[in-house]
Short mmCIF file of C-alpha atoms in Angstrom, two decimals:
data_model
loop_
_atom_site.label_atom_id
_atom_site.label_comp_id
_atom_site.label_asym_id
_atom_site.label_seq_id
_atom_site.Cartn_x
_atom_site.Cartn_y
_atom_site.Cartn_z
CA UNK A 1 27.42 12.13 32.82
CA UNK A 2 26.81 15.26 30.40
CA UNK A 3 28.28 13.86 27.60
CA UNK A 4 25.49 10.75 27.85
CA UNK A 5 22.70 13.27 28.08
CA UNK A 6 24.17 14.95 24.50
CA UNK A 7 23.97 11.15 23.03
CA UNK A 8 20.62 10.87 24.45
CA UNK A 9 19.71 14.49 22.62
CA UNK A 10 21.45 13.56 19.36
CA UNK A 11 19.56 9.93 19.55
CA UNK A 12 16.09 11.33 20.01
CA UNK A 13 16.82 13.97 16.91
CA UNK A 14 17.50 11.27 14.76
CA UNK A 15 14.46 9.44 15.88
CA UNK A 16 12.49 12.57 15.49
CA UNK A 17 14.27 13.07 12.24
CA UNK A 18 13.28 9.32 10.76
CA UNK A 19 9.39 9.80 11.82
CA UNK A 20 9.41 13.01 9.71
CA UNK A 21 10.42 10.68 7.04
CA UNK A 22 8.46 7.72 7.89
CA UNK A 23 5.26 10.07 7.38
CA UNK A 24 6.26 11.84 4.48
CA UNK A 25 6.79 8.71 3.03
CA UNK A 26 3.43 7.13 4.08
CA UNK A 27 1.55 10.43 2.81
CA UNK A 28 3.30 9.45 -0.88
CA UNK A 29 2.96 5.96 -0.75
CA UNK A 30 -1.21 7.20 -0.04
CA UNK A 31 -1.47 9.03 -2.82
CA UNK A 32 -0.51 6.53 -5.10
CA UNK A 33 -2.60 3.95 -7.36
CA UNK A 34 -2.55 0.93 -7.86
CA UNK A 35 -4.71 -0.71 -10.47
CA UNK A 36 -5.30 -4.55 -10.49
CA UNK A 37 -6.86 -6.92 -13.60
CA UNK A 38 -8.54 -10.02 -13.76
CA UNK A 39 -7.30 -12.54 -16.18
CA UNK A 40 -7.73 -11.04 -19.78
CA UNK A 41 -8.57 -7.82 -18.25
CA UNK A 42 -12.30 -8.64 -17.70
CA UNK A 43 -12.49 -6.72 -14.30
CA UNK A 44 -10.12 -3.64 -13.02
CA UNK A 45 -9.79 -2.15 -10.09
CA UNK A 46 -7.69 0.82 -8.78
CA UNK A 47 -6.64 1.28 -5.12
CA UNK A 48 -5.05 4.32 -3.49
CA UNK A 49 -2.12 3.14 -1.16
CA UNK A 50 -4.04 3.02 1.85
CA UNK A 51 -6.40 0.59 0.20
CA UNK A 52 -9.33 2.17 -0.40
CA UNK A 53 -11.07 1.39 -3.67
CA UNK A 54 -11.28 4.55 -6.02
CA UNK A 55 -12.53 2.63 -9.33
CA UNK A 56 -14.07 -0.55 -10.56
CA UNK A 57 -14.35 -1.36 -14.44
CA UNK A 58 -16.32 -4.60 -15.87
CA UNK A 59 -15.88 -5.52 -19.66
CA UNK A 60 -19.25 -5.97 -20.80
CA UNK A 61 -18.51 -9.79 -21.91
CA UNK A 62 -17.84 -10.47 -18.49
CA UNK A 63 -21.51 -9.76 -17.06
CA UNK A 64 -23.50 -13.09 -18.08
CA UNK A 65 -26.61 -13.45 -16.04
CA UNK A 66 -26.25 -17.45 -15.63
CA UNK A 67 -22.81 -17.36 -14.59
CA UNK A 68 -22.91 -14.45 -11.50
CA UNK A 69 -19.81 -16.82 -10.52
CA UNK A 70 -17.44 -16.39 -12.58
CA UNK A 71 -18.10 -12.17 -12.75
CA UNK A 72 -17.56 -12.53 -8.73
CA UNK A 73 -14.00 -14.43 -9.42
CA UNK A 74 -12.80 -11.97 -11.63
CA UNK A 75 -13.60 -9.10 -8.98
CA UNK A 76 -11.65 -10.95 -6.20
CA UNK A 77 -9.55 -11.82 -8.16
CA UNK A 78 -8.70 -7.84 -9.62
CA UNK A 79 -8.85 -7.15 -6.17
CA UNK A 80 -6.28 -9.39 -4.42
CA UNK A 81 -3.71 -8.52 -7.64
CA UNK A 82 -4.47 -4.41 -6.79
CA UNK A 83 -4.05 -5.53 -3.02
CA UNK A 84 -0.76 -7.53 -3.62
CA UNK A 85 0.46 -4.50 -5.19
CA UNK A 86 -0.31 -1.95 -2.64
CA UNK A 87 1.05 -4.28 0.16
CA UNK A 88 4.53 -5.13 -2.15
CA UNK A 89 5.11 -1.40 -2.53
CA UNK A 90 4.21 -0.64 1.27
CA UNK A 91 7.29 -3.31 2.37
CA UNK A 92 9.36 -2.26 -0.36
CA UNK A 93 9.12 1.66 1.01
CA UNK A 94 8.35 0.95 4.47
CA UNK A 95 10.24 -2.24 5.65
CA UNK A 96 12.86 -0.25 6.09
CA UNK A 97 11.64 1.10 9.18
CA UNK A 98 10.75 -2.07 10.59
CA UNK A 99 13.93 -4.42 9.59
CA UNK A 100 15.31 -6.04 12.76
CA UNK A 101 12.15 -5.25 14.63
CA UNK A 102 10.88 -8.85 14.69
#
């Protein structure tokens, strides 16, 4: 009976142990940037990793005032790529956690 009780201990150490690291690595992955484009760089955006939006840049030649359109595609569209990134990198550093979870 004692010796289950010092696999239970040892368990919940490395548990503790791997949530240390699971924060530490979600603090990192926070402090990162991520900076998207629009096609031929019109529009760019940067991201910290926990998705908030710390910069927008518009090339001049994108702003025409009869096509508000197109100046609103290349936003969402610098967007989603700085938003792809941020969500590839998250996987990449945190799926570990999570493999076999499903």
């Amino acid at each position: 009976m004692m010796r289950g009780m010092g696999n239970m201990q040892n368990m919940m150490k490395q548990m503790k142990k791997m949530q240390q690291q699971m924060t530490a690595e979600q603090a990192a992955l926070n402090e990162k940037t991520f900076t998207g484009k629009a096609p031929d760089e019109m529009v760019t955006v940067t991201f910290t990793g926990d998705k908030k939006m710390q910069d927008i840049t518009i090339n001049p030649a994108a702003v025409d005032p009869d096509d508000v359109d197109m100046l609103q595609d290349l936003v969402v569209a610098a967007v989603n790529d700085a938003l792809a990134q941020v969500d590839d990198q998250t996987q990449s550093t945190m799926g570990k956690y999570t493999q076999g979870l499903n």
